[in-house]
XYZ file of C-alpha atoms in Angstrom:
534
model
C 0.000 0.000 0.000
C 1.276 3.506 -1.195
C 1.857 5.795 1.776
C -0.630 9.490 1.953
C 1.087 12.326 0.947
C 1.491 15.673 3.413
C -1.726 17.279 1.987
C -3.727 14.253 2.809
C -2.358 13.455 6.285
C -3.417 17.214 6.877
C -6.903 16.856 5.914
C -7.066 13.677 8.301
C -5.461 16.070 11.091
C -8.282 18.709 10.682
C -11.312 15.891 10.093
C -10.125 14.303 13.950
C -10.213 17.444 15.395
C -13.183 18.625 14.056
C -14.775 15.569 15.676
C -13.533 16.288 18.804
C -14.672 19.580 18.925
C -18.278 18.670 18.284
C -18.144 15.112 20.379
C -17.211 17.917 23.488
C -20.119 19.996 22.654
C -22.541 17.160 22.029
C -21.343 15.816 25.552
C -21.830 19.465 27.373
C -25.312 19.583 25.557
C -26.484 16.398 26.476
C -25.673 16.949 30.128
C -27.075 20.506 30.335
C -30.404 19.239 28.610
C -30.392 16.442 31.649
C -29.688 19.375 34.641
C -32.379 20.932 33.022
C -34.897 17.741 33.402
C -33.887 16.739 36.617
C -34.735 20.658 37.816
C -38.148 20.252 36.607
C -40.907 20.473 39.382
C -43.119 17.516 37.224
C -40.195 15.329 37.547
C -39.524 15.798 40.932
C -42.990 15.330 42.164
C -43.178 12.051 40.237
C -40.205 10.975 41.648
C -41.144 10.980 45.086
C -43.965 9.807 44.588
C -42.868 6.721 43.124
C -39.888 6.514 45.247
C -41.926 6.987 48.498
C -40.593 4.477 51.681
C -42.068 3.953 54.909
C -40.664 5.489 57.663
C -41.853 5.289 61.408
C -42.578 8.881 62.440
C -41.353 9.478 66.628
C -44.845 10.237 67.619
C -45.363 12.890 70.301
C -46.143 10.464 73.304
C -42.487 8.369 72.108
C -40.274 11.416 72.187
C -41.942 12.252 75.578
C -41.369 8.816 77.246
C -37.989 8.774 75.965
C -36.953 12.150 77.742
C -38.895 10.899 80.328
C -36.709 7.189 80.704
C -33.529 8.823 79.867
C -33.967 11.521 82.850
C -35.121 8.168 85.180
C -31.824 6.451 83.885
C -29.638 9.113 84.477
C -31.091 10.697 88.232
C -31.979 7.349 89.756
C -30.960 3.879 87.746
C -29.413 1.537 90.292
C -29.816 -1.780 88.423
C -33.070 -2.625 90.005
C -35.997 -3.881 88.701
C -38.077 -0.835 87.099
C -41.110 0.545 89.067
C -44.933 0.771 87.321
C -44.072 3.994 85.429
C -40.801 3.609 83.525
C -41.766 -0.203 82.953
C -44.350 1.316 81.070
C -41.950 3.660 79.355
C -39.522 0.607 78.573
C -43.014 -1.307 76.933
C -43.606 2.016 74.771
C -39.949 2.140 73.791
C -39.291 -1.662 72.775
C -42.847 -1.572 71.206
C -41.971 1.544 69.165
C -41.535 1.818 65.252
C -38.563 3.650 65.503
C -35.298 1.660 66.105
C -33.741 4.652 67.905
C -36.173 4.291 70.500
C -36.221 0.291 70.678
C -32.383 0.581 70.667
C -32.378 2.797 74.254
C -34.759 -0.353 75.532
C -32.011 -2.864 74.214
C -28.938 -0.661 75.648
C -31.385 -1.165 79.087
C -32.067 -4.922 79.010
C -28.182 -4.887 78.361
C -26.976 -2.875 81.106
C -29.717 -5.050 83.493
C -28.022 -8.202 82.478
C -24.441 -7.186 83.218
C -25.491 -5.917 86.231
C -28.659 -7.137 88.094
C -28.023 -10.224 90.034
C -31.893 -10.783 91.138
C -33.953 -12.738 88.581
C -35.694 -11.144 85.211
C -38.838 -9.540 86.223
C -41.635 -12.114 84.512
C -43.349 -8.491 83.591
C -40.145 -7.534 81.404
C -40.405 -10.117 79.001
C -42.918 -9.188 76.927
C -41.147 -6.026 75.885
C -37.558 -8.526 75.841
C -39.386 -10.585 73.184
C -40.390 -7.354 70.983
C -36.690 -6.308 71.037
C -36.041 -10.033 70.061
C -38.081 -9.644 66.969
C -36.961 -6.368 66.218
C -35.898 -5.821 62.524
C -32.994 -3.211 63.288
C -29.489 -5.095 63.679
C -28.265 -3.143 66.525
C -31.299 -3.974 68.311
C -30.715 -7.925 67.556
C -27.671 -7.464 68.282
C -27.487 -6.101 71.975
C -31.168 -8.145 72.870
C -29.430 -11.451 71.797
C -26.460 -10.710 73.897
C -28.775 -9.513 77.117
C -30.263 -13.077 76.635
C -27.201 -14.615 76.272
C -25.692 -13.292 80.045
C -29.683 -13.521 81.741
C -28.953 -17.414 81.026
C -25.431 -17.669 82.196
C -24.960 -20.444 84.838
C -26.699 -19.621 88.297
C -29.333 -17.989 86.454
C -32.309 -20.897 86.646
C -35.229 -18.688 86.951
C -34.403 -16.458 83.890
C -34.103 -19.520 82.049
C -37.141 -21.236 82.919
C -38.719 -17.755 82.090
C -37.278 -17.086 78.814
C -37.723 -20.897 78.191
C -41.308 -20.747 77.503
C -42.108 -21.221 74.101
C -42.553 -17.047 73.278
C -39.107 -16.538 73.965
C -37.459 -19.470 72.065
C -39.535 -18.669 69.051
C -37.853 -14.959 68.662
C -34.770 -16.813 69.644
C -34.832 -19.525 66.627
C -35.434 -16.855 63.970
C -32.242 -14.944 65.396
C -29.917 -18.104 64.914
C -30.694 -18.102 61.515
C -29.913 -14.211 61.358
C -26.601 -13.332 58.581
C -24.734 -11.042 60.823
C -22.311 -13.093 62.695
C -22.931 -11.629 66.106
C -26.524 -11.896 66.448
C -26.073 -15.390 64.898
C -23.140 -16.152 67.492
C -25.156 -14.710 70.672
C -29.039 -16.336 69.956
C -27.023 -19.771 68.893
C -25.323 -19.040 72.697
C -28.494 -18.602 74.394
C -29.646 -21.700 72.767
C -26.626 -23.543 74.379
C -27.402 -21.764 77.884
C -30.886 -22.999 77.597
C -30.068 -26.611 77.205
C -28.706 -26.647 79.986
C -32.192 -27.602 81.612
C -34.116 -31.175 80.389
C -37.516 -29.416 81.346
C -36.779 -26.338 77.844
C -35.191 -29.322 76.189
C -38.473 -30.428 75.819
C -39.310 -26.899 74.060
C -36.387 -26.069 71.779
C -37.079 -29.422 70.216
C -40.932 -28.797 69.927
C -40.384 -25.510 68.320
C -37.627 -26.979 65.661
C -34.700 -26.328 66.924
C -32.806 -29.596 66.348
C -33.127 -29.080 62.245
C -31.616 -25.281 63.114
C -28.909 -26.452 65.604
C -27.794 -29.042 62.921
C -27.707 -26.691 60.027
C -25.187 -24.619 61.968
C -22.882 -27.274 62.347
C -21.961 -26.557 58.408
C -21.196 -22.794 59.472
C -17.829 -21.017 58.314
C -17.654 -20.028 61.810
C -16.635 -21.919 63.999
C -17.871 -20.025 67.355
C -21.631 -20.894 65.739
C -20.270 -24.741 65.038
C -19.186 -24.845 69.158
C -22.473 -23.489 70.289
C -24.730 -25.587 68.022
C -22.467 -28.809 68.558
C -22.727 -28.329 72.763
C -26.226 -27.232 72.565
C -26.482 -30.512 70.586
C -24.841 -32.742 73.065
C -26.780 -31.593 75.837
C -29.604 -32.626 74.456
C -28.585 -35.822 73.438
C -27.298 -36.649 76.665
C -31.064 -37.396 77.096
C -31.585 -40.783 74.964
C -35.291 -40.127 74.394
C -34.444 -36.986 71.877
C -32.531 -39.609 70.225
C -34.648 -40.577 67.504
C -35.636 -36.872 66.487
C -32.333 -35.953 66.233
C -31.432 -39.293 64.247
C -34.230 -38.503 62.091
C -33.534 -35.018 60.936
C -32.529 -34.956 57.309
C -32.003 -38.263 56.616
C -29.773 -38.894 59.955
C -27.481 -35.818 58.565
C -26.236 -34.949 62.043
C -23.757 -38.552 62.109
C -22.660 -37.640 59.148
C -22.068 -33.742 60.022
C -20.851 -34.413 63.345
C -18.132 -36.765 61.872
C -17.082 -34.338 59.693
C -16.535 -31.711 62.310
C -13.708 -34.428 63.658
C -11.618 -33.208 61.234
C -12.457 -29.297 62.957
C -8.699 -27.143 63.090
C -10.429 -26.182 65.757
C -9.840 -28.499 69.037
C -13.034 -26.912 70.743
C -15.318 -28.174 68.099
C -13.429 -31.692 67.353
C -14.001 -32.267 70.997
C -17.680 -31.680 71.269
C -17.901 -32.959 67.865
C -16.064 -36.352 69.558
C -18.891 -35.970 73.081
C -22.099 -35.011 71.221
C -20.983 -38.820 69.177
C -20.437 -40.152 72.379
C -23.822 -39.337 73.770
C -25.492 -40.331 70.417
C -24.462 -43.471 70.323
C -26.134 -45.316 73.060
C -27.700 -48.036 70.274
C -25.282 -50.873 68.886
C -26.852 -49.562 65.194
C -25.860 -46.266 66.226
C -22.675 -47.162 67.322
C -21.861 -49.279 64.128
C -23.481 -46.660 61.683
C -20.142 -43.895 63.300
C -17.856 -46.824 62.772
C -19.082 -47.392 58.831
C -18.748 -43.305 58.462
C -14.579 -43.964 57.917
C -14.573 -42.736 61.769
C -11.138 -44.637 62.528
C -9.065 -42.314 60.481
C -10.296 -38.672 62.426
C -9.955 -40.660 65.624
C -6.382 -41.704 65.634
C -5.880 -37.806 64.199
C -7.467 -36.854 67.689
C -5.403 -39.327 69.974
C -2.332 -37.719 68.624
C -3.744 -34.550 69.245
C -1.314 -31.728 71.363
C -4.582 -30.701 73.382
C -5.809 -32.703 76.665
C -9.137 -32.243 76.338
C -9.290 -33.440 72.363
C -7.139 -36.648 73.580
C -9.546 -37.354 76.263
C -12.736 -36.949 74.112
C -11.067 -39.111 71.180
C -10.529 -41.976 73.623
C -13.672 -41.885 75.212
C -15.667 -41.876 72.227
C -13.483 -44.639 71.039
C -14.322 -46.567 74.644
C -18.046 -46.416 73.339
C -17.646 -47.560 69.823
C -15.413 -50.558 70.541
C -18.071 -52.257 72.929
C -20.086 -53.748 70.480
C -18.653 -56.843 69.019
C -19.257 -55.963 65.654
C -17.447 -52.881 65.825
C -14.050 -54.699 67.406
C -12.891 -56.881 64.510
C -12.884 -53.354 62.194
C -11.241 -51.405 64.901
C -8.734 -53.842 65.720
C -5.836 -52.396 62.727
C -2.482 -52.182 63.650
C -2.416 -48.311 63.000
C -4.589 -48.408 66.243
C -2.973 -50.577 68.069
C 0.116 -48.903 68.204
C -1.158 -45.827 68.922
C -2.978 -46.843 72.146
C 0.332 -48.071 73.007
C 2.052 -44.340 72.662
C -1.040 -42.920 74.432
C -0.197 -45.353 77.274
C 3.335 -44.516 77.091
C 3.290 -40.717 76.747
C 0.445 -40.228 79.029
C 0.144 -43.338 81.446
C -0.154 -40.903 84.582
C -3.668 -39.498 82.883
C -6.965 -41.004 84.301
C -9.079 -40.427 82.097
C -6.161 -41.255 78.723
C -4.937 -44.721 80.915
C -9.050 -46.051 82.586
C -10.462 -45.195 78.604
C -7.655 -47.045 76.872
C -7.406 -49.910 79.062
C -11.185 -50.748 78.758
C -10.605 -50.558 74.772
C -7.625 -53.115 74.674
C -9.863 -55.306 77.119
C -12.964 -54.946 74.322
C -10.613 -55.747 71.516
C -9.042 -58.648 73.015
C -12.702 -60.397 72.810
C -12.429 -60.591 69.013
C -10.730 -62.774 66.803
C -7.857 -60.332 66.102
C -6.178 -60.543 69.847
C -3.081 -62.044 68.728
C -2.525 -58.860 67.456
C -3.224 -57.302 70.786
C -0.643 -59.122 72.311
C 2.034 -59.029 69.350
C 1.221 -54.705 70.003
C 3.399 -51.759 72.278
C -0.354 -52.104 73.975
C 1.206 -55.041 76.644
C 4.259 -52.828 77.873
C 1.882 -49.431 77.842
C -0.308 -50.891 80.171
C 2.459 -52.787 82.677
C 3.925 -49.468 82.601
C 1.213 -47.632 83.380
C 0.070 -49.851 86.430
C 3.934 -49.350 87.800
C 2.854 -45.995 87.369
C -0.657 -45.454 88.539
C -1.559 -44.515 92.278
C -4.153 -47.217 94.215
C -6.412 -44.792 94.478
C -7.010 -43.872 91.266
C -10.187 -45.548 89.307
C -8.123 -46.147 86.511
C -5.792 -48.975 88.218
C -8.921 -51.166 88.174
C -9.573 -50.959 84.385
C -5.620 -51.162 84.001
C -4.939 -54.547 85.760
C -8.150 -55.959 85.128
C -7.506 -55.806 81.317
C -3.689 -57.161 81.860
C -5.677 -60.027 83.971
C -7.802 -60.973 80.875
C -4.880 -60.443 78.881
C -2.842 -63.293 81.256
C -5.621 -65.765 80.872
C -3.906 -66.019 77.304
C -0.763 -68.320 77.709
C 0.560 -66.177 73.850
C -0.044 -62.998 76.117
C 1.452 -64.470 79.505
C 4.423 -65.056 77.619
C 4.707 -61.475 76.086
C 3.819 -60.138 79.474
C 6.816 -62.215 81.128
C 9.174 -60.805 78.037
C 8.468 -57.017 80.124
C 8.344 -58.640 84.262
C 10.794 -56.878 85.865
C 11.722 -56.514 90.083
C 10.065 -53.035 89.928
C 6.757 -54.665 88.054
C 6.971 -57.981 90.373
C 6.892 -55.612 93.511
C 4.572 -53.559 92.102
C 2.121 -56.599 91.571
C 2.714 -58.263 95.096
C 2.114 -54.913 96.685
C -1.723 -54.464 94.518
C -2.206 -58.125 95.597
C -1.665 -57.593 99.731
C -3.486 -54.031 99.979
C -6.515 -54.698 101.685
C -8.668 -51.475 100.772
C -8.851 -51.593 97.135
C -10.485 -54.980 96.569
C -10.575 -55.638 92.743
C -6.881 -54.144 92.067
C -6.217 -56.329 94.678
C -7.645 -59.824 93.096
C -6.290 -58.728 89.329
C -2.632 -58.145 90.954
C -3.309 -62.196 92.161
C -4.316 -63.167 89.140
C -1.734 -61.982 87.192
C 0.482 -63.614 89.384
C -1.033 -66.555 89.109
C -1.033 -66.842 85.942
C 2.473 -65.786 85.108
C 3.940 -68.620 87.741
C 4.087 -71.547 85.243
C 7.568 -69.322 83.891
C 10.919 -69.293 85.363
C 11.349 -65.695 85.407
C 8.497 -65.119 87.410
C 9.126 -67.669 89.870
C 13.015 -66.369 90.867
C 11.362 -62.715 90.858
C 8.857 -63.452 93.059
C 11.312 -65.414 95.803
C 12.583 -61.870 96.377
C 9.359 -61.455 98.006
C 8.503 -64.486 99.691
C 7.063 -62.673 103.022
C 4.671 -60.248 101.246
C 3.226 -63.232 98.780
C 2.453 -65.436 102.352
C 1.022 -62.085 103.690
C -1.145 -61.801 100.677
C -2.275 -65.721 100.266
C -3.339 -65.621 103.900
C -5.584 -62.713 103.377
C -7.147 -64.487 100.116
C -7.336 -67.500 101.943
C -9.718 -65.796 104.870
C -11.354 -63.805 102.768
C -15.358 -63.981 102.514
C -16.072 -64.037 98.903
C -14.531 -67.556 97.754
C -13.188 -66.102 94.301
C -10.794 -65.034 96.559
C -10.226 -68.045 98.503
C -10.192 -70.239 95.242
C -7.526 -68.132 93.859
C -5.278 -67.609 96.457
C -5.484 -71.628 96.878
C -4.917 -72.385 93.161
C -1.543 -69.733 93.844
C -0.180 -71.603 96.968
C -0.716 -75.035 95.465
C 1.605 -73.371 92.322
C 4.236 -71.948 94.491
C 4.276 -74.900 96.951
C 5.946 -77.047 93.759
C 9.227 -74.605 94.399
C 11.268 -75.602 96.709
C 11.937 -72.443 99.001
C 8.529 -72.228 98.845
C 7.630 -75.141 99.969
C 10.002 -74.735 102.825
C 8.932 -71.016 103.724
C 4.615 -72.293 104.053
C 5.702 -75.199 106.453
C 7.412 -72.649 108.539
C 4.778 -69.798 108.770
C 2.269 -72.637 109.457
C 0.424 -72.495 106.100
C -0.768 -75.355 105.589
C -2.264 -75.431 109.174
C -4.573 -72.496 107.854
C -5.713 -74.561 104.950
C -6.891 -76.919 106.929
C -9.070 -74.433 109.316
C -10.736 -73.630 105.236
C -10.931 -77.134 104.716
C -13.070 -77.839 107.664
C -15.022 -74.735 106.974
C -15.811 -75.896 103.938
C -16.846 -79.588 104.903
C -18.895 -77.658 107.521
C -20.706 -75.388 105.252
C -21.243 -78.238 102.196
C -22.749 -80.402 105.457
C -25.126 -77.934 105.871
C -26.195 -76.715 102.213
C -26.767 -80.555 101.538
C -29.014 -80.942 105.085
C -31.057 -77.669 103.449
C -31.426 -78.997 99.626
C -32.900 -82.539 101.746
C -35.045 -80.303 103.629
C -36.444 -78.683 100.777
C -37.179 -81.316 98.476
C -39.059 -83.634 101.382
């Protein structure tokens, strides 16, 4: 293509900036010829008109109560229930159109709350529940936090009051409310209220389980705690069970499980007790288990937070009782873990009573070899050696390791770990006289372990305390006792020091005094089963 030559390119020149000129005067004309509209009175009186809102007018007899309750706040408020006269200014106020004046009645109920330690006047709660349906946010917003601190703990009268189904109604809408803070306080009132079985009975009547449940899919996690402990209060009461079960298609398992997996420990540990409480049914109990459960859990156990461990293991306690839970929770992933929870944290209660009951459930299946073949064996011989007799969780502890020894593939594992701190240890449980079923498991173990070498030379080193012991079992009332602590002497009396050490602390003398009791007592059952059947 040829290129223009210089009287063309001028005539382009002078074409663009005659369009420029007139596109800038088009432009000014077209916006003068709109200022000019716009000014026009038609136009503006059609405007309004079709623009017209609602707006509450302050009538006269509002913006007189309101000087009125301002000038009775400021002279004489002492955070006491109101007399006749400004009560009936607070009922104008709250019932008011105008959200200036229903937010002075909300600042009130606010201030009250914080302050007055004396129960909600029943009279105040109608105008509470108007400032609970209130449209204005800042009104929401301080009347959902008044009812959150009227039903703080101590509070029992408030939240009876409030309880009744007018104020829970108000309440439900609130939860369901976009801005986070009226959503965070009416979702914390619910929790407050759950508190008691008899408004229980109400929240659920007036559909708050499908609301509570919704909210445990919320991106915040403050509404997720709240809903989640409101939820496991209530299910701490079995017969709410099978409405909560029922609600969406038995949504709340699944939603619950899914809050195991929470970043936040608060929520995976109410997540873990609400669970817990849930699942007092074996289907209940197997339907967690089929929802992939195992995974989250053994996330929890190794958790850095005390109160996520304990929740983990006790949920865990629940789920492995059934027997058709036990052969799909007994993995090897598990296994060792309850041995590093034993290990780590043998001198918790609640981590060492929990985990103990577990191994003992999971030894009833077919898969206890692998039980025994676990770090599970040690964690709990450790944490025995560890544990003080007065604790609850020594009885779980030895009884499992005395189910465990009835196991000769166990026994021998268990006698891999005896030791002269674990032998004195056992001999010591087995003579203390105040702690009765430590006492017998110690025994048991013992006797159990005596058919091995090792055993026997470690327990020579304490030939006085085991006679101590055997004589106690051997006068003992209930005859579990007696028949164990004579199976145990017959055992040791095969070893020669033994032997020797019975004849000389006159032994055998007191198993004769149990003999004759015994021929004495069969004498007599057998003269009252002849009596009975002539």
């Amino acid at each position: 293509m040829g290129q223009l030559c210089g009287r063309c390119l001028q005539l382009l020149r002078d074409f663009a900036a005659v369009v420029q000129r007139t596109s800038a005067e088009l432009l000014h004309g077209i916006k003068e010829c709109l200022i000019l509209i716009s000014n026009c009175s038609c136009l503006k009186q059609s405007s309004s008109t079709g623009r017209r809102l609602y707006k509450p007018i302050l009538q006269p007899h509002e913006r007189v109560t309101a000087q009125e309750f301002l000038q009775h706040i400021e002279t004489g408020f002492e955070m006491s229930p109101l007399g006749k006269d400004p009560l009936e200014a607070l009922r104008t106020l709250a019932f008011s159109e105008n959200p200036g004046l229903q937010q002075s009645a909300a600042l009130y109920y606010l201030h009250m709350s914080q302050h007055m330690n004396v129960p909600l006047p029943v009279e105040h709660l109608e105008p509470f529940y108007a400032l609970l349906r209130s449209a204005d946010l800042e009104v929401q917003q301080m009347s959902s936090l008044s009812l959150v601190n009227f039903l703080l703990e101590g509070n029992k009268s408030n939240r009876e009051a409030i309880g009744a189904a007018q104020g829970v109604t108000p309440l439900l809408a609130l939860a369901n409310s976009y801005d986070p803070r009226v959503q965070q306080n009416a979702v914390g009132a619910i929790l407050n209220l759950t508190q008691s079985e008899k408004i229980q009975q109400v929240l659920c009547k007036e559909g708050a389980l499908p609301i509570l449940t919704l909210l445990l899919e919320s991106p915040d996690s403050e509404v997720q705690y709240y809903s989640c402990t409101a939820l496991s209060n209530v299910a701490a009461n079995a017969q709410h069970h099978p409405a909560m079960l029922r609600t969406g298609n038995r949504f709340l398992l699944r939603a619950l499980v899914s809050l195991l997996s929470s970043s936040v420990d608060k929520v995976s540990s109410q997540a873990c007790v609400c669970l817990r409480n849930l699942a007092t049914s074996v289907d209940t109990q197997v339907e967690i288990v089929a929802h992939n459960v195992l995974p989250k859990l053994l996330s929890l156990l190794a958790s850095g937070n005390k109160d996520v461990r304990r929740a983990a293991i006790a949920l865990l306690w629940i789920l492995s009782q059934h027997p058709r839970n036990q052969d799909a929770l007994t993995c090897a992933e598990l296994l060792q873990r309850l041995g590093m929870l034993l290990s780590a944290h043998k001198m918790d209660p609640v981590i060492a009573g929990h985990t103990a009951c577990i191994i003992q459930n999971l030894s009833l299946s077919k898969n206890r070899q692998r039980i025994v073949e676990s770090p599970c064996v040690e964690g709990l011989l450790q944490t025995m050696l560890s544990t003080d007799v007065q604790e609850d969780s020594l009885h779980y502890v030895t009884s499992c390791l005395a189910e465990l020894a009835k196991q000769e593939g166990a026994t021998l594992h268990m006698v891999q770990w005896i030791d002269e701190p674990l032998t004195k240890c056992l001999v010591r449980l087995a003579g203390q006289l105040e702690h009765t079923e430590p006492s017998f498991q110690a025994a048991s173990i013992i006797q159990h372990m005596l058919g091995h070498e090792k055993m026997m030379l470690l327990l020579k080193c304490h030939v006085k305390e085991t006679q101590a012991y055997l004589k106690n079992f051997l006068t003992h009332q209930e005859i579990r006792f007696q028949q164990l602590g004579i199976s145990t002497f017959c055992r040791l009396q095969e070893d020669p020091e033994f032997s020797l050490a019975f004849r000389k602390s006159q032994m055998t003398k007191l198993l004769e005094q149990v003999r004759q009791q015994t021929e004495e007592t069969q004498e007599l059952l057998r003269a009252a089963i002849c009596h009975a059947d002539s």
